[in-house]
GROMACS .gro file of N, CA and C in nm:
model
  393
    1MET      N    1  -3.322   0.657   0.360
    1MET     CA    2  -3.270   0.597   0.258
    1MET      C    3  -3.181   0.717   0.170
    2TYR      N    4  -3.048   0.673   0.136
    2TYR     CA    5  -3.000   0.771   0.050
    2TYR      C    6  -2.961   0.728  -0.103
    3SER      N    7  -2.968   0.805  -0.206
    3SER     CA    8  -2.943   0.775  -0.352
    3SER      C    9  -2.810   0.749  -0.344
    4ILE      N   10  -2.740   0.720  -0.447
    4ILE     CA   11  -2.569   0.710  -0.429
    4ILE      C   12  -2.529   0.882  -0.451
    5GLY      N   13  -2.604   0.927  -0.516
    5GLY     CA   14  -2.550   1.095  -0.537
    5GLY      C   15  -2.588   1.139  -0.405
    6GLU      N   16  -2.644   1.111  -0.315
    6GLU     CA   17  -2.652   1.176  -0.175
    6GLU      C   18  -2.526   1.098  -0.086
    7MET      N   19  -2.545   0.987  -0.122
    7MET     CA   20  -2.403   0.914  -0.038
    7MET      C   21  -2.292   0.971  -0.081
    8ALA      N   22  -2.266   1.007  -0.206
    8ALA     CA   23  -2.168   1.076  -0.231
    8ALA      C   24  -2.125   1.194  -0.215
    9LYS      N   25  -2.202   1.265  -0.183
    9LYS     CA   26  -2.214   1.421  -0.112
    9LYS      C   27  -2.171   1.408   0.047
   10LEU      N   28  -2.258   1.297   0.081
   10LEU     CA   29  -2.223   1.296   0.255
   10LEU      C   30  -2.080   1.228   0.274
   11THR      N   31  -2.045   1.132   0.198
   11THR     CA   32  -1.901   1.075   0.218
   11THR      C   33  -1.769   1.141   0.148
   12GLY      N   34  -1.803   1.225   0.030
   12GLY     CA   35  -1.671   1.281  -0.023
   12GLY      C   36  -1.654   1.170  -0.104
   13ILE      N   37  -1.692   1.089  -0.155
   13ILE     CA   38  -1.662   0.956  -0.233
   13ILE      C   39  -1.747   0.975  -0.352
   14SER      N   40  -1.663   0.995  -0.477
   14SER     CA   41  -1.773   0.973  -0.581
   14SER      C   42  -1.844   0.860  -0.625
   15ALA      N   43  -1.954   0.913  -0.682
   15ALA     CA   44  -2.076   0.782  -0.720
   15ALA      C   45  -2.004   0.706  -0.810
   16PHE      N   46  -1.899   0.729  -0.897
   16PHE     CA   47  -1.808   0.606  -0.999
   16PHE      C   48  -1.718   0.550  -0.869
   17THR      N   49  -1.647   0.605  -0.799
   17THR     CA   50  -1.571   0.537  -0.667
   17THR      C   51  -1.678   0.444  -0.592
   18LEU      N   52  -1.779   0.488  -0.554
   18LEU     CA   53  -1.869   0.390  -0.476
   18LEU      C   54  -1.913   0.265  -0.548
   19ARG      N   55  -1.936   0.270  -0.680
   19ARG     CA   56  -1.977   0.165  -0.766
   19ARG      C   57  -1.873   0.070  -0.797
   20TYR      N   58  -1.745   0.142  -0.809
   20TYR     CA   59  -1.619   0.066  -0.803
   20TYR      C   60  -1.590   0.010  -0.697
   21TYR      N   61  -1.606   0.044  -0.559
   21TYR     CA   62  -1.578  -0.021  -0.473
   21TYR      C   63  -1.669  -0.144  -0.430
   22GLU      N   64  -1.839  -0.110  -0.475
   22GLU     CA   65  -1.892  -0.227  -0.477
   22GLU      C   66  -1.833  -0.341  -0.586
   23LYS      N   67  -1.821  -0.275  -0.688
   23LYS     CA   68  -1.790  -0.396  -0.785
   23LYS      C   69  -1.639  -0.497  -0.720
   24ILE      N   70  -1.524  -0.423  -0.676
   24ILE     CA   71  -1.451  -0.489  -0.617
   24ILE      C   72  -1.464  -0.575  -0.510
   25GLY      N   73  -1.562  -0.563  -0.433
   25GLY     CA   74  -1.604  -0.603  -0.309
   25GLY      C   75  -1.580  -0.547  -0.172
   26ILE      N   76  -1.530  -0.428  -0.196
   26ILE     CA   77  -1.532  -0.342  -0.050
   26ILE      C   78  -1.654  -0.329   0.014
   27LEU      N   79  -1.733  -0.273  -0.093
   27LEU     CA   80  -1.848  -0.237  -0.008
   27LEU      C   81  -1.971  -0.355  -0.063
   28PRO      N   82  -2.054  -0.397   0.023
   28PRO     CA   83  -2.147  -0.486  -0.027
   28PRO      C   84  -2.263  -0.383  -0.082
   29LYS      N   85  -2.333  -0.487  -0.186
   29LYS     CA   86  -2.425  -0.443  -0.299
   29LYS      C   87  -2.549  -0.375  -0.187
   30PRO      N   88  -2.581  -0.272  -0.236
   30PRO     CA   89  -2.675  -0.205  -0.174
   30PRO      C   90  -2.818  -0.237  -0.191
   31SER      N   91  -2.931  -0.220  -0.112
   31SER     CA   92  -3.042  -0.265  -0.157
   31SER      C   93  -3.112  -0.173  -0.256
   32ARG      N   94  -3.195  -0.181  -0.338
   32ARG     CA   95  -3.264  -0.116  -0.432
   32ARG      C   96  -3.394  -0.066  -0.402
   33TYR      N   97  -3.419   0.039  -0.454
   33TYR     CA   98  -3.543   0.093  -0.444
   33TYR      C   99  -3.574   0.197  -0.596
   34GLN      N  100  -3.700   0.081  -0.643
   34GLN     CA  101  -3.744   0.163  -0.776
   34GLN      C  102  -3.606   0.117  -0.895
   35GLY      N  103  -3.522   0.032  -0.871
   35GLY     CA  104  -3.399   0.009  -0.942
   35GLY      C  105  -3.289   0.071  -0.945
   36GLN      N  106  -3.282   0.152  -0.834
   36GLN     CA  107  -3.186   0.256  -0.784
   36GLN      C  108  -3.120   0.221  -0.676
   37ARG      N  109  -2.955   0.207  -0.653
   37ARG     CA  110  -2.903   0.176  -0.538
   37ARG      C  111  -2.985   0.248  -0.411
   38SER      N  112  -2.981   0.223  -0.303
   38SER     CA  113  -3.031   0.250  -0.185
   38SER      C  114  -2.977   0.246  -0.065
   39TYR      N  115  -2.901   0.340   0.021
   39TYR     CA  116  -2.820   0.309   0.108
   39TYR      C  117  -2.897   0.373   0.222
   40GLN      N  118  -2.853   0.304   0.384
   40GLN     CA  119  -2.931   0.316   0.481
   40GLN      C  120  -2.824   0.427   0.592
   41GLU      N  121  -2.832   0.456   0.665
   41GLU     CA  122  -2.746   0.506   0.766
   41GLU      C  123  -2.650   0.397   0.827
   42GLN      N  124  -2.665   0.296   0.827
   42GLN     CA  125  -2.561   0.241   0.864
   42GLN      C  126  -2.451   0.216   0.735
   43ASP      N  127  -2.507   0.188   0.640
   43ASP     CA  128  -2.407   0.212   0.507
   43ASP      C  129  -2.348   0.314   0.487
   44LEU      N  130  -2.390   0.436   0.560
   44LEU     CA  131  -2.295   0.573   0.544
   44LEU      C  132  -2.197   0.574   0.653
   45GLN      N  133  -2.226   0.508   0.781
   45GLN     CA  134  -2.136   0.511   0.864
   45GLN      C  135  -2.007   0.418   0.810
   46TYR      N  136  -2.041   0.295   0.751
   46TYR     CA  137  -1.929   0.205   0.710
   46TYR      C  138  -1.854   0.265   0.586
   47ILE      N  139  -1.919   0.331   0.477
   47ILE     CA  140  -1.893   0.390   0.376
   47ILE      C  141  -1.764   0.508   0.418
   48ARG      N  142  -1.812   0.589   0.533
   48ARG     CA  143  -1.719   0.690   0.592
   48ARG      C  144  -1.600   0.619   0.671
   49PHE      N  145  -1.606   0.513   0.707
   49PHE     CA  146  -1.519   0.437   0.763
   49PHE      C  147  -1.424   0.370   0.672
   50ILE      N  148  -1.458   0.351   0.566
   50ILE     CA  149  -1.371   0.287   0.433
   50ILE      C  150  -1.308   0.418   0.387
   51HIS      N  151  -1.380   0.540   0.378
   51HIS     CA  152  -1.302   0.612   0.344
   51HIS      C  153  -1.202   0.693   0.438
   52GLU      N  154  -1.238   0.690   0.541
   52GLU     CA  155  -1.112   0.715   0.671
   52GLU      C  156  -0.986   0.634   0.648
   53LEU      N  157  -1.029   0.508   0.624
   53LEU     CA  158  -0.917   0.401   0.598
   53LEU      C  159  -0.810   0.439   0.500
   54LYS      N  160  -0.889   0.475   0.363
   54LYS     CA  161  -0.818   0.483   0.250
   54LYS      C  162  -0.754   0.648   0.274
   55GLN      N  163  -0.807   0.729   0.348
   55GLN     CA  164  -0.745   0.885   0.381
   55GLN      C  165  -0.618   0.861   0.456
   56THR      N  166  -0.580   0.713   0.529
   56THR     CA  167  -0.452   0.687   0.623
   56THR      C  168  -0.373   0.630   0.509
   57GLY      N  169  -0.389   0.602   0.389
   57GLY     CA  170  -0.291   0.546   0.301
   57GLY      C  171  -0.297   0.406   0.292
   58MET      N  172  -0.418   0.331   0.361
   58MET     CA  173  -0.438   0.195   0.342
   58MET      C  174  -0.454   0.167   0.194
   59SER      N  175  -0.410   0.069   0.167
   59SER     CA  176  -0.437   0.034   0.014
   59SER      C  177  -0.587  -0.054   0.021
   60LEU      N  178  -0.641  -0.028  -0.124
   60LEU     CA  179  -0.761  -0.099  -0.137
   60LEU      C  180  -0.742  -0.222  -0.134
   61GLU      N  181  -0.642  -0.324  -0.146
   61GLU     CA  182  -0.609  -0.444  -0.125
   61GLU      C  183  -0.641  -0.478   0.021
   62ASP      N  184  -0.575  -0.402   0.096
   62ASP     CA  185  -0.567  -0.408   0.211
   62ASP      C  186  -0.698  -0.384   0.294
   63ILE      N  187  -0.770  -0.306   0.244
   63ILE     CA  188  -0.938  -0.238   0.298
   63ILE      C  189  -1.017  -0.357   0.260
   64ALA      N  190  -0.991  -0.424   0.143
   64ALA     CA  191  -1.061  -0.541   0.096
   64ALA      C  192  -1.061  -0.657   0.204
   65ALA      N  193  -0.921  -0.674   0.219
   65ALA     CA  194  -0.908  -0.800   0.332
   65ALA      C  195  -0.986  -0.757   0.461
   66PHE      N  196  -0.937  -0.613   0.518
   66PHE     CA  197  -0.997  -0.572   0.640
   66PHE      C  198  -1.133  -0.584   0.645
   67THR      N  199  -1.231  -0.571   0.506
   67THR     CA  200  -1.370  -0.550   0.531
   67THR      C  201  -1.438  -0.669   0.481
   68GLU      N  202  -1.361  -0.804   0.426
   68GLU     CA  203  -1.397  -0.894   0.369
   68GLU      C  204  -1.530  -0.952   0.449
   69SER      N  205  -1.562  -0.960   0.586
   69SER     CA  206  -1.626  -0.979   0.670
   69SER      C  207  -1.720  -0.913   0.660
   70GLY      N  208  -1.766  -0.781   0.615
   70GLY     CA  209  -1.852  -0.736   0.617
   70GLY      C  210  -1.822  -0.604   0.703
   71CYS      N  211  -1.966  -0.515   0.731
   71CYS     CA  212  -1.948  -0.447   0.838
   71CYS      C  213  -2.004  -0.521   0.983
   72LEU      N  214  -1.928  -0.487   1.064
   72LEU     CA  215  -1.957  -0.539   1.205
   72LEU      C  216  -2.091  -0.501   1.281
   73LEU      N  217  -2.102  -0.369   1.215
   73LEU     CA  218  -2.244  -0.331   1.264
   73LEU      C  219  -2.379  -0.393   1.245
   74ALA      N  220  -2.362  -0.473   1.137
   74ALA     CA  221  -2.459  -0.551   1.112
   74ALA      C  222  -2.464  -0.666   1.184
   75LEU      N  223  -2.364  -0.723   1.249
   75LEU     CA  224  -2.372  -0.841   1.365
   75LEU      C  225  -2.452  -0.811   1.475
   76ARG      N  226  -2.499  -0.926   1.530
   76ARG     CA  227  -2.562  -0.895   1.670
   76ARG      C  228  -2.484  -0.940   1.778
   77GLU      N  229  -2.484  -0.922   1.869
   77GLU     CA  230  -2.405  -0.938   1.989
   77GLU      C  231  -2.397  -1.087   2.034
   78GLU      N  232  -2.476  -1.148   2.002
   78GLU     CA  233  -2.489  -1.318   2.031
   78GLU      C  234  -2.393  -1.388   1.894
   79ASP      N  235  -2.393  -1.330   1.801
   79ASP     CA  236  -2.305  -1.410   1.696
   79ASP      C  237  -2.177  -1.437   1.749
   80THR      N  238  -2.180  -1.571   1.727
   80THR     CA  239  -2.031  -1.629   1.815
   80THR      C  240  -1.905  -1.596   1.714
   81GLU      N  241  -1.936  -1.575   1.580
   81GLU     CA  242  -1.780  -1.525   1.516
   81GLU      C  243  -1.742  -1.336   1.560
   82ILE      N  244  -1.825  -1.286   1.594
   82ILE     CA  245  -1.807  -1.143   1.646
   82ILE      C  246  -1.668  -1.157   1.735
   83ASN      N  247  -1.610  -1.221   1.794
   83ASN     CA  248  -1.497  -1.212   1.879
   83ASN      C  249  -1.382  -1.246   1.793
   84GLU      N  250  -1.371  -1.334   1.699
   84GLU     CA  251  -1.285  -1.337   1.607
   84GLU      C  252  -1.267  -1.238   1.525
   85LEU      N  253  -1.390  -1.191   1.469
   85LEU     CA  254  -1.367  -1.098   1.365
   85LEU      C  255  -1.331  -0.988   1.417
   86LEU      N  256  -1.332  -0.927   1.590
   86LEU     CA  257  -1.301  -0.828   1.648
   86LEU      C  258  -1.155  -0.831   1.668
   87LYS      N  259  -1.088  -0.952   1.706
   87LYS     CA  260  -0.947  -0.997   1.703
   87LYS      C  261  -0.879  -0.963   1.597
   88LYS      N  262  -0.933  -1.008   1.479
   88LYS     CA  263  -0.857  -1.005   1.353
   88LYS      C  264  -0.860  -0.856   1.304
   89ARG      N  265  -0.962  -0.771   1.323
   89ARG     CA  266  -0.965  -0.651   1.292
   89ARG      C  267  -0.848  -0.541   1.404
   90ILE      N  268  -0.862  -0.585   1.549
   90ILE     CA  269  -0.777  -0.508   1.632
   90ILE      C  270  -0.651  -0.558   1.564
   91GLN      N  271  -0.600  -0.653   1.519
   91GLN     CA  272  -0.456  -0.700   1.485
   91GLN      C  273  -0.445  -0.610   1.373
   92PHE      N  274  -0.514  -0.640   1.272
   92PHE     CA  275  -0.503  -0.552   1.139
   92PHE      C  276  -0.470  -0.402   1.146
   93LEU      N  277  -0.565  -0.345   1.231
   93LEU     CA  278  -0.548  -0.216   1.235
   93LEU      C  279  -0.408  -0.137   1.351
   94ALA      N  280  -0.370  -0.237   1.423
   94ALA     CA  281  -0.242  -0.236   1.495
   94ALA      C  282  -0.152  -0.234   1.389
   95GLN      N  283  -0.138  -0.355   1.316
   95GLN     CA  284  -0.014  -0.342   1.191
   95GLN      C  285  -0.044  -0.225   1.124
   96HIS      N  286  -0.151  -0.163   1.104
   96HIS     CA  287  -0.191  -0.059   1.018
   96HIS      C  288  -0.128   0.073   1.073
   97MET      N  289  -0.149   0.094   1.229
   97MET     CA  290  -0.089   0.214   1.289
   97MET      C  291   0.043   0.184   1.315
   98GLU      N  292   0.103   0.076   1.305
   98GLU     CA  293   0.254   0.063   1.304
   98GLU      C  294   0.315   0.121   1.174
   99LYS      N  295   0.267   0.091   1.056
   99LYS     CA  296   0.275   0.150   0.936
   99LYS      C  297   0.283   0.299   0.924
  100LEU      N  298   0.196   0.377   0.982
  100LEU     CA  299   0.157   0.494   0.980
  100LEU      C  300   0.266   0.574   1.084
  101ASN      N  301   0.277   0.504   1.214
  101ASN     CA  302   0.372   0.550   1.285
  101ASN      C  303   0.532   0.587   1.224
  102GLN      N  304   0.571   0.471   1.158
  102GLN     CA  305   0.676   0.457   1.044
  102GLN      C  306   0.662   0.577   0.954
  103LYS      N  307   0.557   0.595   0.870
  103LYS     CA  308   0.543   0.719   0.789
  103LYS      C  309   0.555   0.854   0.868
  104ILE      N  310   0.502   0.866   0.977
  104ILE     CA  311   0.513   0.985   1.035
  104ILE      C  312   0.666   1.033   1.076
  105GLU      N  313   0.745   0.920   1.122
  105GLU     CA  314   0.894   0.921   1.150
  105GLU      C  315   0.949   0.981   1.019
  106GLN      N  316   0.924   0.915   0.896
  106GLN     CA  317   0.989   0.975   0.818
  106GLN      C  318   0.959   1.105   0.758
  107LEU      N  319   0.794   1.147   0.757
  107LEU     CA  320   0.792   1.261   0.726
  107LEU      C  321   0.855   1.361   0.847
  108GLN      N  322   0.840   1.347   0.970
  108GLN     CA  323   0.918   1.442   1.085
  108GLN      C  324   1.067   1.434   1.007
  109SER      N  325   1.132   1.365   0.971
  109SER     CA  326   1.257   1.365   0.926
  109SER      C  327   1.274   1.465   0.810
  110VAL      N  328   1.182   1.434   0.741
  110VAL     CA  329   1.220   1.515   0.608
  110VAL      C  330   1.168   1.655   0.642
  111LYS      N  331   1.069   1.696   0.721
  111LYS     CA  332   1.051   1.828   0.767
  111LYS      C  333   1.156   1.878   0.839
  112ARG      N  334   1.259   1.785   0.934
  112ARG     CA  335   1.351   1.837   0.991
  112ARG      C  336   1.456   1.918   0.906
  113ILE      N  337   1.483   1.819   0.794
  113ILE     CA  338   1.577   1.879   0.689
  113ILE      C  339   1.519   1.984   0.634
  114ALA      N  340   1.387   2.006   0.609
  114ALA     CA  341   1.327   2.124   0.518
  114ALA      C  342   1.377   2.242   0.622
  115GLU      N  343   1.323   2.207   0.747
  115GLU     CA  344   1.363   2.330   0.838
  115GLU      C  345   1.509   2.403   0.833
  116GLU      N  346   1.597   2.282   0.838
  116GLU     CA  347   1.708   2.304   0.824
  116GLU      C  348   1.754   2.394   0.705
  117LYS      N  349   1.723   2.323   0.611
  117LYS     CA  350   1.782   2.400   0.480
  117LYS      C  351   1.696   2.557   0.474
  118SER      N  352   1.581   2.556   0.495
  118SER     CA  353   1.517   2.710   0.500
  118SER      C  354   1.597   2.812   0.595
  119ALA      N  355   1.645   2.728   0.718
  119ALA     CA  356   1.712   2.831   0.805
  119ALA      C  357   1.857   2.869   0.741
  120TYR      N  358   1.921   2.764   0.663
  120TYR     CA  359   2.035   2.798   0.616
  120TYR      C  360   1.993   2.906   0.504
  121TYR      N  361   1.934   2.887   0.430
  121TYR     CA  362   1.888   2.984   0.320
  121TYR      C  363   1.859   3.104   0.365
  122ALA      N  364   1.778   3.116   0.444
  122ALA     CA  365   1.754   3.277   0.520
  122ALA      C  366   1.864   3.291   0.575
  123ALA      N  367   1.998   3.240   0.633
  123ALA     CA  368   2.105   3.294   0.668
  123ALA      C  369   2.169   3.346   0.595
  124VAL      N  370   2.182   3.274   0.489
  124VAL     CA  371   2.279   3.321   0.354
  124VAL      C  372   2.234   3.434   0.261
  125LEU      N  373   2.050   3.457   0.288
  125LEU     CA  374   1.986   3.586   0.229
  125LEU      C  375   2.030   3.690   0.331
  126ASN      N  376   2.037   3.658   0.441
  126ASN     CA  377   2.061   3.792   0.545
  126ASN      C  378   2.198   3.850   0.532
  127ARG      N  379   2.308   3.760   0.552
  127ARG     CA  380   2.439   3.776   0.512
  127ARG      C  381   2.460   3.861   0.382
  128ARG      N  382   2.373   3.818   0.288
  128ARG     CA  383   2.392   3.910   0.138
  128ARG      C  384   2.352   4.031   0.171
  129GLU      N  385   2.250   4.014   0.216
  129GLU     CA  386   2.159   4.181   0.238
  129GLU      C  387   2.218   4.276   0.330
  130ASP      N  388   2.299   4.199   0.429
  130ASP     CA  389   2.373   4.307   0.537
  130ASP      C  390   2.496   4.334   0.439
  131ALA      N  391   2.545   4.284   0.371
  131ALA     CA  392   2.683   4.302   0.277
  131ALA      C  393   2.702   4.440   0.206
   0.00000   0.00000   0.00000
């Protein structure tokens, strides 16, 4: 079992943010032990995944939509709904990856421009120093 402070250290997400994610429904309410939030290993994996989604630029609104059915790790193989949930998440992630690919292309374009400008400025500087 992990306290909220331990979970914050393990995930890199502040305790305040963990509470906020719980409040807006991205994270399920954790169990309680002696009145304090108590997280399990499964919660740690789930929170890390949420954090990774956020790090890729996914909005909290999209993360909430993605996670509305909760943690799939909690479902059993015999649950009939799991196939539909898996299909939905695969589609959602495919759409997100397409957005990421577009961002990568934009960043590569900006990087090329910056490299060209840097080379131009270096050439101007070299000409001025040689003169």
